[in-house]
mmCIF file with all atom_site columns, C-alpha atoms in Angstrom:
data_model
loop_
_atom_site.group_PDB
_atom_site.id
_atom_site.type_symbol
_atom_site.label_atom_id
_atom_site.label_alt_id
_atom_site.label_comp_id
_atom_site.label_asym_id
_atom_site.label_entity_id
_atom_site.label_seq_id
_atom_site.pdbx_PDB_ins_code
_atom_site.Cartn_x
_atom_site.Cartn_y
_atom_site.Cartn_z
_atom_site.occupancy
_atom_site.B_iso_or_equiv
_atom_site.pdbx_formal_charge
_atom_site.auth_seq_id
_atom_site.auth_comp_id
_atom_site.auth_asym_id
_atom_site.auth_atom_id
_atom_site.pdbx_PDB_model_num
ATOM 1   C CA . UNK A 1 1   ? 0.000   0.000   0.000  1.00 66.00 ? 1   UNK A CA 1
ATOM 2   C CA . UNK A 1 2   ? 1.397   3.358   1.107  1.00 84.00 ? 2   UNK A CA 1
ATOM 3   C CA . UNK A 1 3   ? 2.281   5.118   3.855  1.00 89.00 ? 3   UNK A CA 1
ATOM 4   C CA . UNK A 1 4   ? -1.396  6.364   4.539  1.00 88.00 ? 4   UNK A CA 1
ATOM 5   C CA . UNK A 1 5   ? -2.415  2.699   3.563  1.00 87.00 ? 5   UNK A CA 1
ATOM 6   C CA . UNK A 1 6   ? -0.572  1.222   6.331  1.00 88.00 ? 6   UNK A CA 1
ATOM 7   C CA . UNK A 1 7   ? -1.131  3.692   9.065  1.00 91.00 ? 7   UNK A CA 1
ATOM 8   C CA . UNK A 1 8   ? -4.898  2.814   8.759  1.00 90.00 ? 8   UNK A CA 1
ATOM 9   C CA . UNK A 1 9   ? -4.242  -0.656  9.312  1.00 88.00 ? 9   UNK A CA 1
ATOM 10  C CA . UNK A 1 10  ? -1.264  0.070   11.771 1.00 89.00 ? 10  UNK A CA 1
ATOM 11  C CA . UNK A 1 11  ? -4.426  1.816   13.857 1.00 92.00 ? 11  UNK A CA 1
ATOM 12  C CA . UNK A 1 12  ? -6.878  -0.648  13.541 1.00 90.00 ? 12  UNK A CA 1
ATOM 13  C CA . UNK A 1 13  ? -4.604  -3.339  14.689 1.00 88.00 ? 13  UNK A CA 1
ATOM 14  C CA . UNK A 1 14  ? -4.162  -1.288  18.080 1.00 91.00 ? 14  UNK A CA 1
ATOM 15  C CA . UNK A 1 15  ? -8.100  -1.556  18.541 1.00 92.00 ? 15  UNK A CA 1
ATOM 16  C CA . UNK A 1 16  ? -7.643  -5.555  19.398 1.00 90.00 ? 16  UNK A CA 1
ATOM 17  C CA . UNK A 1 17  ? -8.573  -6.619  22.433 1.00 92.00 ? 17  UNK A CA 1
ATOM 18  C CA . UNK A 1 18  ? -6.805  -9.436  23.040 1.00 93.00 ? 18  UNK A CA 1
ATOM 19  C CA . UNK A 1 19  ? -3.085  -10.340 22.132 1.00 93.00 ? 19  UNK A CA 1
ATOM 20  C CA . UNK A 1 20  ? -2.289  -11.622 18.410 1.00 92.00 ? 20  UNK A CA 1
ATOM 21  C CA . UNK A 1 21  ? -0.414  -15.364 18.484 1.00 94.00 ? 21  UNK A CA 1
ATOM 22  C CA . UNK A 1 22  ? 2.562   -14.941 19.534 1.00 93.00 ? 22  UNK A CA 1
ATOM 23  C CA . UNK A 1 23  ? 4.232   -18.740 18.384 1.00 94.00 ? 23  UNK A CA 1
ATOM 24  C CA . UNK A 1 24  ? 4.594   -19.757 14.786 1.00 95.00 ? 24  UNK A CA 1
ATOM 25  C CA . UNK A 1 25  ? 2.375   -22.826 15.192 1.00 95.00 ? 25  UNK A CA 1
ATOM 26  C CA . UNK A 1 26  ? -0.338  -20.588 16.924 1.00 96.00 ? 26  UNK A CA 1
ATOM 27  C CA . UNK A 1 27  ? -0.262  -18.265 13.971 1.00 96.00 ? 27  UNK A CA 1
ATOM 28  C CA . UNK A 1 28  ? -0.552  -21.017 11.913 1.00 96.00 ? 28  UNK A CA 1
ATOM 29  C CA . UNK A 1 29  ? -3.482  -22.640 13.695 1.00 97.00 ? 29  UNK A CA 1
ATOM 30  C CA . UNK A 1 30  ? -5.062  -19.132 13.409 1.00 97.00 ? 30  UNK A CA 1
ATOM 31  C CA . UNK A 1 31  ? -4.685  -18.832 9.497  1.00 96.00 ? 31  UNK A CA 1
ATOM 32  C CA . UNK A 1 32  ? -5.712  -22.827 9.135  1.00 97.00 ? 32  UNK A CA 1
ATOM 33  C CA . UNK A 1 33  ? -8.957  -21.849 11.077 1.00 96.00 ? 33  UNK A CA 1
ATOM 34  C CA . UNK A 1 34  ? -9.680  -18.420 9.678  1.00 95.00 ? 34  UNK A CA 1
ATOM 35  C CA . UNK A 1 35  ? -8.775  -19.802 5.801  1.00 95.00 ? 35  UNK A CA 1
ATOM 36  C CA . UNK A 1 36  ? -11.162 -23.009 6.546  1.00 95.00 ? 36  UNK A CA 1
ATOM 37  C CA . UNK A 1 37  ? -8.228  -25.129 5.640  1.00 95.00 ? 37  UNK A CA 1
ATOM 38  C CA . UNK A 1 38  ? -3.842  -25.995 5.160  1.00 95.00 ? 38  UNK A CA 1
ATOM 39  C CA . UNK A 1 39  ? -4.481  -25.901 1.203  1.00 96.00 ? 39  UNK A CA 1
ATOM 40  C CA . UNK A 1 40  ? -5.461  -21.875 1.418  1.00 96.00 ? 40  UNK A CA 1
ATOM 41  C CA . UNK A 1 41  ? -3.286  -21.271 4.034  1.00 96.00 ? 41  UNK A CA 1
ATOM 42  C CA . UNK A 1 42  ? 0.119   -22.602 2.285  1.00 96.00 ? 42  UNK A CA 1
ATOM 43  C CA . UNK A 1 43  ? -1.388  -20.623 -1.025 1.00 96.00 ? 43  UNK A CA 1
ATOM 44  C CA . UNK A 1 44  ? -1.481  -17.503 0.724  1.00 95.00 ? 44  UNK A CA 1
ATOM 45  C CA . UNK A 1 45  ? 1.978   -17.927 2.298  1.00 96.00 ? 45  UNK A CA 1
ATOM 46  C CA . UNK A 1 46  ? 3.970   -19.488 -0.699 1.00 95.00 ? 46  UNK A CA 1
ATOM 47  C CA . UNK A 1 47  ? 4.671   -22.393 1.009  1.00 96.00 ? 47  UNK A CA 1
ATOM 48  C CA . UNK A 1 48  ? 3.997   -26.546 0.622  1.00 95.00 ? 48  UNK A CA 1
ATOM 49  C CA . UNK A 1 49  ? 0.683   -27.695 2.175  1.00 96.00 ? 49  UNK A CA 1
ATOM 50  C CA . UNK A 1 50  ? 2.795   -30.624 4.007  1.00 96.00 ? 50  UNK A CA 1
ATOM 51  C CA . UNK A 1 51  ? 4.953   -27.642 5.801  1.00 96.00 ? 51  UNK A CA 1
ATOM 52  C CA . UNK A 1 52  ? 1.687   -25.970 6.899  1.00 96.00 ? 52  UNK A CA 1
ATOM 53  C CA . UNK A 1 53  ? 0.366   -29.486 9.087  1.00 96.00 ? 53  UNK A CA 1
ATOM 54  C CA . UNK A 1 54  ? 4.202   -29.704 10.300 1.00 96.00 ? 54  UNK A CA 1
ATOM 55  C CA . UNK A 1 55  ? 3.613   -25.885 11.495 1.00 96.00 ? 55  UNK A CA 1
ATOM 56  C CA . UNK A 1 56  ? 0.477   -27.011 13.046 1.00 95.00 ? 56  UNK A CA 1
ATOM 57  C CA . UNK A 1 57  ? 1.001   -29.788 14.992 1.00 95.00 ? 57  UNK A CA 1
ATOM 58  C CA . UNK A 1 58  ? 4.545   -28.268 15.745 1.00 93.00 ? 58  UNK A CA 1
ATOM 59  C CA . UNK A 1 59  ? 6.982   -30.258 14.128 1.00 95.00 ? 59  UNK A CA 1
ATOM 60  C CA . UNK A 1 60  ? 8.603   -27.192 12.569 1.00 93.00 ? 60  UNK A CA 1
ATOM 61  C CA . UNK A 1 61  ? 8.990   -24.181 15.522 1.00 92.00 ? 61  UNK A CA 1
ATOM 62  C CA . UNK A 1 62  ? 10.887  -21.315 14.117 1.00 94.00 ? 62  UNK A CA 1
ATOM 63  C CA . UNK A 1 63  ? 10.014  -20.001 10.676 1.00 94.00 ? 63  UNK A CA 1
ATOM 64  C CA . UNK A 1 64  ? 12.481  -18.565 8.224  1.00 95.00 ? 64  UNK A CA 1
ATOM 65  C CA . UNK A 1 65  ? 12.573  -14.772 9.117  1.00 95.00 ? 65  UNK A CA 1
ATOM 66  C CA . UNK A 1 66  ? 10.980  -14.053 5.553  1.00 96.00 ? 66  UNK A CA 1
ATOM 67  C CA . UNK A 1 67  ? 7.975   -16.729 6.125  1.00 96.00 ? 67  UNK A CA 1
ATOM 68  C CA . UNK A 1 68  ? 7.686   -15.240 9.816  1.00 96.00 ? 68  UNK A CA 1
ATOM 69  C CA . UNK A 1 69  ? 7.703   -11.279 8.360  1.00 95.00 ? 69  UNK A CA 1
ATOM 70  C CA . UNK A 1 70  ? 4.461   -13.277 6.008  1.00 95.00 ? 70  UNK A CA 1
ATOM 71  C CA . UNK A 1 71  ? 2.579   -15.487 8.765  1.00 96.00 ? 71  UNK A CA 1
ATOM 72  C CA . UNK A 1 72  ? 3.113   -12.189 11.514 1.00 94.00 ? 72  UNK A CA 1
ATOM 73  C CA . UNK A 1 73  ? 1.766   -9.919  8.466  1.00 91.00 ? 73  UNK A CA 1
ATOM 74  C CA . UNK A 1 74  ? -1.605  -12.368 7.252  1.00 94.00 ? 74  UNK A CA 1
ATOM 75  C CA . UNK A 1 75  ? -2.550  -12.915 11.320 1.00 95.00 ? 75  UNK A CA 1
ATOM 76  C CA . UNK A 1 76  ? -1.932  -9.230  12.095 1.00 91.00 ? 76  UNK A CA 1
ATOM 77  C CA . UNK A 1 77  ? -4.268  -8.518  8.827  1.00 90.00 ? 77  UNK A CA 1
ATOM 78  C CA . UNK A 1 78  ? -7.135  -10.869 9.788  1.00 92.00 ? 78  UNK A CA 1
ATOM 79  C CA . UNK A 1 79  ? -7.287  -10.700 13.780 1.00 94.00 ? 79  UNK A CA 1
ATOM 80  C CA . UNK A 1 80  ? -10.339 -9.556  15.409 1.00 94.00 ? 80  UNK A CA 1
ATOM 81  C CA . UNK A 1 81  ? -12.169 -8.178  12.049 1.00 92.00 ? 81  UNK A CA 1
ATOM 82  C CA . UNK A 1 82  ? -15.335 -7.086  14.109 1.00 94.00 ? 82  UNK A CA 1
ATOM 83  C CA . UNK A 1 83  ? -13.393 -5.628  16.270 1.00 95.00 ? 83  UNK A CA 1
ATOM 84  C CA . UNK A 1 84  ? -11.752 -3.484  13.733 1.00 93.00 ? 84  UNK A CA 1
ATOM 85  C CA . UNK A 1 85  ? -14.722 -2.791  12.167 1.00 94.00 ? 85  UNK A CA 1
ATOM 86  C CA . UNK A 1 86  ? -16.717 -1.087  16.079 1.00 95.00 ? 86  UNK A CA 1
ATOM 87  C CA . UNK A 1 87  ? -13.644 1.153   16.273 1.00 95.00 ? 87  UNK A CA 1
ATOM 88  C CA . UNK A 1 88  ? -13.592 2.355   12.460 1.00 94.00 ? 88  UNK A CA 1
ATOM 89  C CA . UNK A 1 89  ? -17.726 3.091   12.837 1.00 95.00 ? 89  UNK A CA 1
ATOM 90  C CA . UNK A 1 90  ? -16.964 4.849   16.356 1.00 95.00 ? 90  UNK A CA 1
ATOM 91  C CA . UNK A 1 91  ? -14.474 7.148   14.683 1.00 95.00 ? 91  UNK A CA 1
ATOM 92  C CA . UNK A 1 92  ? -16.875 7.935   11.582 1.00 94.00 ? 92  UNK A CA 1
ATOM 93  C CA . UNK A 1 93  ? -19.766 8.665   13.214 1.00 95.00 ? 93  UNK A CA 1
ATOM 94  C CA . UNK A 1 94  ? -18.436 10.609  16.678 1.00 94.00 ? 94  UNK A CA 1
ATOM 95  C CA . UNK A 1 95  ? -15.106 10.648  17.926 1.00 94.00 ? 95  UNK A CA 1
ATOM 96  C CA . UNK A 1 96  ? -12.979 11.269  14.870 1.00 94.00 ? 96  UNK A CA 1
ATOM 97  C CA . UNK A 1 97  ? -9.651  10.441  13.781 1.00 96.00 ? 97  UNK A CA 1
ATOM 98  C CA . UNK A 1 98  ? -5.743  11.899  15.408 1.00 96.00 ? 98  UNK A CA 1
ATOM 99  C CA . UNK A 1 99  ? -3.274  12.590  12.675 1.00 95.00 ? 99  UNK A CA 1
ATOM 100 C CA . UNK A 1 100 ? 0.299   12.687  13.980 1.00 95.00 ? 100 UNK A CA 1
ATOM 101 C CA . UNK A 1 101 ? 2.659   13.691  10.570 1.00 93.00 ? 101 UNK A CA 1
ATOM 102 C CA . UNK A 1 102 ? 5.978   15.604  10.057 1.00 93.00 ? 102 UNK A CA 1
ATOM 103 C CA . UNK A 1 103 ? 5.645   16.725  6.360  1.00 88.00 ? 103 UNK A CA 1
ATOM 104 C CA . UNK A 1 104 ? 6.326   19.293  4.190  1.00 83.00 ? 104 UNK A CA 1
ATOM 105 C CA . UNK A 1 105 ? 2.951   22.132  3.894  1.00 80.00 ? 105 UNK A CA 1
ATOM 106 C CA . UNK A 1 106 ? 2.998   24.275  1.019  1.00 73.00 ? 106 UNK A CA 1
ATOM 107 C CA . UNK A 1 107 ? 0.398   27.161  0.500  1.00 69.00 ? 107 UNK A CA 1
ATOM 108 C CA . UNK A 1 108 ? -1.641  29.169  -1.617 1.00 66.00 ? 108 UNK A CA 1
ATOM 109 C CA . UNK A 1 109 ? -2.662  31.995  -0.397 1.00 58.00 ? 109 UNK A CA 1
ATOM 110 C CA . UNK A 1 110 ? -3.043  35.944  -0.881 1.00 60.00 ? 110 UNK A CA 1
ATOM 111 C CA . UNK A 1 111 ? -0.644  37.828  -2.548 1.00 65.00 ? 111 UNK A CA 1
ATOM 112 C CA . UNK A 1 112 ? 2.229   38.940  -0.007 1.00 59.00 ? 112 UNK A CA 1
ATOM 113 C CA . UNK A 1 113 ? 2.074   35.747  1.755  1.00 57.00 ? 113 UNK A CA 1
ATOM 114 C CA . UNK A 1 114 ? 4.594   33.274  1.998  1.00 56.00 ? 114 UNK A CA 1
ATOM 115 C CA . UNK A 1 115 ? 3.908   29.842  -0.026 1.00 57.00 ? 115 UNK A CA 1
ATOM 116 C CA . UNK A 1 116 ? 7.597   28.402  0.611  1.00 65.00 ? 116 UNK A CA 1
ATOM 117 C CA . UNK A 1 117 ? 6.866   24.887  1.926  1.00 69.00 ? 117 UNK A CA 1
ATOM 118 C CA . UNK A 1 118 ? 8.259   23.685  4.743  1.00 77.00 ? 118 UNK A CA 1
ATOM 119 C CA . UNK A 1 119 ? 8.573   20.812  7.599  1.00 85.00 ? 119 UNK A CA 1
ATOM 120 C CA . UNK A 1 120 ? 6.092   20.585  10.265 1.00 86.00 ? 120 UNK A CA 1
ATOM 121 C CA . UNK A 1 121 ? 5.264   18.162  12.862 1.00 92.00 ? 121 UNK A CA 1
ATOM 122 C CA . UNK A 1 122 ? 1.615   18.404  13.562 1.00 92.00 ? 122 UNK A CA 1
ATOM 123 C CA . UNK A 1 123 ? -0.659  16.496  15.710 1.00 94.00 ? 123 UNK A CA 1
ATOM 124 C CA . UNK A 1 124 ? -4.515  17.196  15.203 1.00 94.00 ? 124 UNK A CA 1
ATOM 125 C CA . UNK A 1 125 ? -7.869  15.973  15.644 1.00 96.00 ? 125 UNK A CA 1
ATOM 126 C CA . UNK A 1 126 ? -9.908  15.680  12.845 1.00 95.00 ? 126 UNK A CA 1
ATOM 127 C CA . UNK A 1 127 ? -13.739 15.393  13.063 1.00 95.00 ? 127 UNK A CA 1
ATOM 128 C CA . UNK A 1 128 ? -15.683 12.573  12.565 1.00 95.00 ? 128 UNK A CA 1
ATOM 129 C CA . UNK A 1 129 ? -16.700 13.531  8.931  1.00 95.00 ? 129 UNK A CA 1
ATOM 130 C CA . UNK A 1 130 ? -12.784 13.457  7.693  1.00 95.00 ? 130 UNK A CA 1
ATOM 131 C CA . UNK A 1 131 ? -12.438 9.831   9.056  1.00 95.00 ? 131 UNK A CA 1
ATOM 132 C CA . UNK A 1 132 ? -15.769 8.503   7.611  1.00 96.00 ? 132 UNK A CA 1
ATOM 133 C CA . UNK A 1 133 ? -14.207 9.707   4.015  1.00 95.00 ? 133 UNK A CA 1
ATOM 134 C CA . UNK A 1 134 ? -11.162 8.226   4.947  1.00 94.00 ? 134 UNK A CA 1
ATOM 135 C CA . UNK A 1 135 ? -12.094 4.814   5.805  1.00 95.00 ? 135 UNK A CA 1
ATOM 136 C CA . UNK A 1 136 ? -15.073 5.191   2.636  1.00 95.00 ? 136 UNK A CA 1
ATOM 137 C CA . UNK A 1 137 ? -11.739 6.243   0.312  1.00 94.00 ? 137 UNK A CA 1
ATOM 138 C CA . UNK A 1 138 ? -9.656  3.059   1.544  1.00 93.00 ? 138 UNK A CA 1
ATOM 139 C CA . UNK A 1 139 ? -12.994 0.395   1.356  1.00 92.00 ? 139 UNK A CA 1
ATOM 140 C CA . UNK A 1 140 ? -13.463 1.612   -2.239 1.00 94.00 ? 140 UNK A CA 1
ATOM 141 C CA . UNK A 1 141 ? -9.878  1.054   -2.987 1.00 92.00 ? 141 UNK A CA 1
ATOM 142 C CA . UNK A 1 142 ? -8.220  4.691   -3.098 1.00 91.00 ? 142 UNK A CA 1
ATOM 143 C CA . UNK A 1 143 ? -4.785  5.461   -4.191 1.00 92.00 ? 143 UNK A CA 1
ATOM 144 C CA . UNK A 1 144 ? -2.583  6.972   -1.952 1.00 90.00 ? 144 UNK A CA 1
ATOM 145 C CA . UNK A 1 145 ? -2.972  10.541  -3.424 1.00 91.00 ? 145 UNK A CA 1
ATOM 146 C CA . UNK A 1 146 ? -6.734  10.607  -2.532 1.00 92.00 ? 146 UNK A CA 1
ATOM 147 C CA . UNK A 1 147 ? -6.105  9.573   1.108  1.00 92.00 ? 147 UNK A CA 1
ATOM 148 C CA . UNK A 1 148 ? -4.033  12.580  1.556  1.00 90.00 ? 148 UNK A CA 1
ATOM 149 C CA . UNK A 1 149 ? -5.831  14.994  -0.509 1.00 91.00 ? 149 UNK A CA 1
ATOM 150 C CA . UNK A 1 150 ? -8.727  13.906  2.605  1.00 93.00 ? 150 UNK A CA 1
ATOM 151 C CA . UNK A 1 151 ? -5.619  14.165  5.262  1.00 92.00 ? 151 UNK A CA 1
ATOM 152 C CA . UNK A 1 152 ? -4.653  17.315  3.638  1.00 89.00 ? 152 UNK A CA 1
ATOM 153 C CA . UNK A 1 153 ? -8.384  18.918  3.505  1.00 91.00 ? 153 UNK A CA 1
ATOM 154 C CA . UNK A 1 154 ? -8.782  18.131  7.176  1.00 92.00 ? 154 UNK A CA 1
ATOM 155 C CA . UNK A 1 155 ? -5.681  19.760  8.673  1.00 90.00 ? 155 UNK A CA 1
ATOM 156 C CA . UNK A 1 156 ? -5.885  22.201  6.382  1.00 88.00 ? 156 UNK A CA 1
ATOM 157 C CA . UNK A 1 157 ? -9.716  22.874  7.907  1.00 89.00 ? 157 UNK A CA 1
ATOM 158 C CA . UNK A 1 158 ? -9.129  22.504  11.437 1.00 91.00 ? 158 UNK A CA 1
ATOM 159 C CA . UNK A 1 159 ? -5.500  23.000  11.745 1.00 87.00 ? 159 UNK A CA 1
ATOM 160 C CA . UNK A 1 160 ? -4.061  25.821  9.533  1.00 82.00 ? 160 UNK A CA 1
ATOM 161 C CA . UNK A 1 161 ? -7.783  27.706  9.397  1.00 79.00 ? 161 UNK A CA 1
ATOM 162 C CA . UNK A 1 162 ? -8.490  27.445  12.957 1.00 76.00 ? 162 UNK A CA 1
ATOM 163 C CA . UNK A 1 163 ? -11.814 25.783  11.926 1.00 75.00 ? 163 UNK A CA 1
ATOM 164 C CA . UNK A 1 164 ? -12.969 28.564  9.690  1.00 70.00 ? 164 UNK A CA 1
ATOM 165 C CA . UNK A 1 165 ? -11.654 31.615  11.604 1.00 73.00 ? 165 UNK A CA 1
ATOM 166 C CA . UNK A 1 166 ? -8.752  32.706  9.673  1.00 75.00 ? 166 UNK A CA 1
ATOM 167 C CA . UNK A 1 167 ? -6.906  32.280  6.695  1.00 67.00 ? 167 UNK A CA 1
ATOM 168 C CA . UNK A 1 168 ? -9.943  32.089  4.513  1.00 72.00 ? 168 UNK A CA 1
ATOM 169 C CA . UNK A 1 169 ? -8.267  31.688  0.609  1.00 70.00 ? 169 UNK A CA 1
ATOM 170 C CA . UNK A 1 170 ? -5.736  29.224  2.265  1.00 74.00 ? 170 UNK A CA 1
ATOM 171 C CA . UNK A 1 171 ? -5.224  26.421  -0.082 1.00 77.00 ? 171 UNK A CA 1
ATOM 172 C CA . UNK A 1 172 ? -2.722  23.476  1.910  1.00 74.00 ? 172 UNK A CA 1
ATOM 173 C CA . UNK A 1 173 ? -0.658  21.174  -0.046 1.00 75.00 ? 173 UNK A CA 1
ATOM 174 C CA . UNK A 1 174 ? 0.715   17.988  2.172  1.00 79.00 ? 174 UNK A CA 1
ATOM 175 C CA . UNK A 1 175 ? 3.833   16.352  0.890  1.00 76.00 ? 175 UNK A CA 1
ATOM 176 C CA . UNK A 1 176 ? 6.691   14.549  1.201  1.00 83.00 ? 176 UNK A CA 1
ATOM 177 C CA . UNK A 1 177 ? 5.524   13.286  4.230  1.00 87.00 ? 177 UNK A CA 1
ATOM 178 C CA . UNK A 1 178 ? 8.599   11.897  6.860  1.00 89.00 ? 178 UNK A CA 1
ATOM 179 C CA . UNK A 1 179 ? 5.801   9.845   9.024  1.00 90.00 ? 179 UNK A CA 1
ATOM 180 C CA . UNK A 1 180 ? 1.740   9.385   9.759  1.00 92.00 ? 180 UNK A CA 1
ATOM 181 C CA . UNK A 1 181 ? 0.288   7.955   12.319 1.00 94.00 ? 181 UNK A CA 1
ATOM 182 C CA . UNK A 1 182 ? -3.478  7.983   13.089 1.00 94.00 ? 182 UNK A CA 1
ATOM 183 C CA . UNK A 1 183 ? -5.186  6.552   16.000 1.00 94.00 ? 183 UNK A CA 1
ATOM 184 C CA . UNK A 1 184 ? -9.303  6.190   16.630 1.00 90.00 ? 184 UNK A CA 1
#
């Protein structure tokens, strides 16, 4: 995905309730159950059906580092989905969405004004409305140049125009962005 891709997942994984599997043949139990079989599971990891059961019944205990960067990765993806799902309708529909970013804002605004970009580090809620589009954008498969222009729109709303009070013309460009994070 992309950096605004993964940040939404990064915060919906910290809405679980209970610990992910920690142990490779735990993990692998999970994906055997959640897949509804070893066939689907080995397909989705790139590895032999026969090396999934010795996962399982934990013949095999410590995964090559690139199969245990996959099996952490698919789990992580697929744990507590209703879970995920409360938190992301919470945010959309009252408490909203933090954005945590160091980036580089650029401006258009009235003449005499400075429009040189530059870094900032800005934390700042954004109402419920911004994360609704957000999480519509990503279910409806957005690239990662939509997700910011929404990113961009809020901060630029609440954050740079004070939430309509100043700065009226104020156009906000958000790029080349150092870090995200976002928590609901």
């Amino acid at each position: 995905m992309g950096i605004l891709g993964d940040s939404l997942d990064e915060a919906a994984a910290k809405t679980a309730t209970r610990p992910v599997p920690k142990s490779a043949g735990a993990q692998m139990r999970y994906l055997v159950k959640q897949l509804k079989g070893t066939r689907a599971v080995a397909q989705v990891l790139g590895i032999s059906q026969r090396t999934v059961e010795r996962y399982v019944r934990n013949q095999i205990r410590q995964p090559r580092p690139d199969l245990a960067a996959r099996l952490a990765g698919e789990v992580r993806r697929r744990w507590q989905p209703r879970v995920r799902e409360r938190a992301k309708r919470t945010a959309a529909s009252s408490t909203g969405i933090v954005v945590e970013t160091r980036a580089r804002f650029g401006f258009t605004a009235a003449p005499g004004t400075t429009d040189d970009g530059r870094i900032r580090r800005v934390t700042q809620h954004l109402p419920a409305e911004y994360a609704a589009r957000l999480f519509d954008a990503q279910a409806a498969g957005a690239t990662e140049q939509q997700l910011q222009a929404v990113i961009a729109e809020g901060l630029q709303e609440q954050y740079f125009k004070d939430r309509g009070r100043r700065a009226q013309g104020l156009q906000v460009e958000f790029t080349d962005i150092d870090y995200v994070e976002l928590d609901f």
